[in-house]
């Protein structure tokens, strides 16, 4: 069972460079999320998607874009990386039915450093 | 917004002891969840308690919820070294799918 898979696991960028983080889930989940985790800040929601072809902004969306072209994939893009985007990024997914199964399944994270 | 706030920030106990972590939140919720994060790993769901529930058990875990005080507690009984991890409470945000608002976490260290 793969669950939620994130690639890459580590990446170092220079300021101004662009990159895309890929999240794939094999659980047929409708909902997918991107969070960032910074020391002392907990997890903060960047963007989320409630279905294929739909995306929406979360708490800290500036500097990021997302796409959900296929139900199983959720891509997070940084068009022009900044040092403030140094963080650990987590993708998560969940079912859509409100039946006691609303828990999130997380990937193992991407450690991104922007120099 | 980080609605949940855990207390204490860090907790150190010996194997066999019980560990209690508390969580306070600000606005009304549909459910509250607890997650565990081992160092360098993703978060793993532990337990979900609905707003109309007061207590829930899962193995060595006991969660309570007091909606009048907007607080929850997680009790881990008979702790083991393998329980060493960070624990987060999370409240639902009905405006963002099932996106959760996470607190900053409690770092638990269980020593043999």
Coordinates of N, CA, C and O in Angstrom, one line a residue, chain B residues 36-87:
Chain B
X36 N 0.1 11.9 15.4 CA 1.5 11.7 15.9 C 2.4 11.9 14.7 O 2.2 11.5 13.6
X37 N 3.6 12.5 15.0 CA 4.6 12.7 14.0 C 6.0 12.2 14.6 O 6.5 12.8 15.6
X38 N 6.5 11.2 14.1 CA 7.8 10.7 14.5 C 8.8 11.6 13.7 O 8.5 12.2 12.6
X39 N 10.0 11.8 14.3 CA 11.0 12.7 13.8 C 11.3 12.4 12.3 O 11.6 11.2 11.9
X40 N 11.2 13.4 11.4 CA 11.5 13.3 10.0 C 10.4 12.5 9.2 O 10.7 12.2 8.1
X41 N 9.3 12.3 9.8 CA 8.2 11.6 9.1 C 7.0 12.4 8.9 O 6.8 13.5 9.5
X42 N 6.0 11.9 8.2 CA 4.7 12.5 8.1 C 3.8 12.3 9.3 O 4.2 11.5 10.2
X43 N 2.7 12.9 9.3 CA 1.8 12.8 10.5 C 0.9 11.5 10.3 O 0.5 11.2 9.1
X44 N 0.6 10.9 11.4 CA -0.2 9.7 11.4 C -1.4 9.9 12.3 O -1.3 10.4 13.4
X45 N -2.6 9.7 11.7 CA -3.8 9.9 12.5 C -3.9 8.9 13.6 O -3.7 7.7 13.5
X46 N -4.3 9.4 14.8 CA -4.5 8.5 16.0 C -5.9 8.3 16.3 O -6.4 7.1 16.4
X47 N -6.7 9.4 16.4 CA -8.1 9.2 16.9 C -8.9 10.5 16.5 O -8.3 11.6 16.5
X48 N -10.1 10.3 16.3 CA -11.1 11.4 16.0 C -12.2 11.3 17.0 O -12.7 10.3 17.3
X49 N -12.5 12.5 17.5 CA -13.7 12.6 18.4 C -14.6 13.7 17.9 O -14.2 14.7 17.5
X50 N -15.9 13.3 17.9 CA -16.9 14.3 17.3 C -17.3 15.2 18.4 O -17.2 15.0 19.6
X51 N -17.9 16.3 18.0 CA -18.3 17.4 18.9 C -19.4 16.9 19.9 O -19.5 17.5 21.0
X52 N -20.1 15.8 19.6 CA -21.2 15.3 20.5 C -20.7 14.2 21.3 O -21.5 13.6 22.0
X53 N -19.4 13.9 21.3 CA -18.8 12.8 22.1 C -18.0 13.5 23.2 O -17.4 14.6 23.0
X54 N -17.9 12.8 24.3 CA -17.1 13.3 25.5 C -15.8 12.6 25.7 O -14.9 13.1 26.2
X55 N -15.8 11.3 25.3 CA -14.7 10.5 25.6 C -14.6 9.4 24.5 O -15.6 8.9 24.1
X56 N -13.4 9.0 24.2 CA -13.2 8.0 23.2 C -11.9 7.2 23.5 O -10.9 7.9 24.0
X57 N -11.9 5.9 23.3 CA -10.7 5.1 23.6 C -10.2 4.4 22.3 O -11.0 4.0 21.5
X58 N -8.9 4.2 22.3 CA -8.3 3.4 21.2 C -7.1 2.8 21.7 O -6.0 3.5 21.8
X59 N -7.1 1.5 22.1 CA -5.9 0.9 22.7 C -5.5 1.6 23.9 O -6.2 1.8 24.9
X60 N -4.2 2.1 23.9 CA -3.7 2.8 25.1 C -4.0 4.3 25.1 O -3.5 5.1 26.0
X61 N -4.8 4.7 24.1 CA -5.1 6.1 24.0 C -6.5 6.4 24.5 O -7.4 5.7 24.3
X62 N -6.6 7.5 25.3 CA -7.9 8.0 25.7 C -8.0 9.5 25.4 O -7.1 10.3 25.8
X63 N -9.0 9.9 24.7 CA -9.2 11.3 24.4 C -10.5 11.8 25.0 O -11.5 11.1 25.0
X64 N -10.5 13.0 25.6 CA -11.7 13.6 26.1 C -11.9 14.9 25.4 O -11.0 15.5 24.8
X65 N -13.1 15.3 25.3 CA -13.5 16.6 24.7 C -14.5 17.3 25.5 O -15.5 16.7 25.9
X66 N -14.2 18.6 25.8 CA -15.1 19.4 26.6 C -15.4 20.6 25.7 O -14.6 21.6 25.6
X67 N -16.5 20.6 25.0 CA -16.9 21.7 24.1 C -17.2 23.0 24.8 O -17.0 24.0 24.2
X68 N -17.7 22.9 26.0 CA -18.0 24.1 26.8 C -16.7 24.9 27.1 O -16.7 26.1 27.2
X69 N -15.6 24.1 27.3 CA -14.3 24.8 27.6 C -13.5 24.8 26.4 O -12.3 25.4 26.4
X70 N -13.9 24.3 25.3 CA -13.2 24.3 24.0 C -11.8 23.7 24.3 O -10.7 24.3 24.0
X71 N -11.8 22.5 24.8 CA -10.5 21.8 25.2 C -10.7 20.3 25.0 O -11.7 19.7 25.1
X72 N -9.5 19.7 24.8 CA -9.4 18.3 24.6 C -8.1 17.8 25.3 O -7.2 18.6 25.5
X73 N -8.1 16.5 25.7 CA -6.9 16.0 26.3 C -6.7 14.6 25.7 O -7.6 13.9 25.3
X74 N -5.4 14.3 25.5 CA -5.0 13.0 25.0 C -4.2 12.3 26.1 O -3.2 12.9 26.6
X75 N -4.6 11.2 26.5 CA -3.9 10.4 27.5 C -3.3 9.1 26.9 O -4.0 8.4 26.2
X76 N -2.0 9.0 27.1 CA -1.3 7.7 26.6 C -1.0 7.0 27.9 O -0.2 7.5 28.7
X77 N -1.5 5.8 28.1 CA -1.3 5.0 29.3 C -0.1 4.1 29.0 O 0.2 3.7 27.9
X78 N 0.6 3.8 30.1 CA 1.8 2.8 30.1 C 2.7 3.1 28.9 O 2.9 2.3 28.0
X79 N 3.3 4.3 28.9 CA 4.1 4.8 27.8 C 5.3 3.9 27.5 O 5.8 3.3 28.4
X80 N 5.6 3.8 26.2 CA 6.8 3.1 25.8 C 7.7 4.0 25.1 O 7.3 5.1 24.6
X81 N 9.0 3.6 25.0 CA 10.0 4.4 24.3 C 9.5 4.7 22.8 O 9.8 5.8 22.3
X82 N 8.8 3.8 22.2 CA 8.3 4.0 20.9 C 7.2 5.0 20.7 O 6.9 5.5 19.6
X83 N 6.7 5.5 21.9 CA 5.7 6.6 21.8 C 6.4 7.9 21.7 O 5.7 9.0 21.5
X84 N 7.7 8.0 21.8 CA 8.5 9.2 21.6 C 8.1 9.8 20.2 O 8.4 9.2 19.2
X85 N 7.6 11.0 20.2 CA 7.1 11.7 19.0 C 6.5 13.0 19.3 O 6.4 13.4 20.5
X86 N 6.1 13.7 18.3 CA 5.3 15.0 18.5 C 3.9 14.6 18.3 O 3.5 13.9 17.4
X87 N 3.0 15.2 19.1 CA 1.6 15.0 19.0 C 0.9 16.3 18.8 O 1.1 17.3 19.4

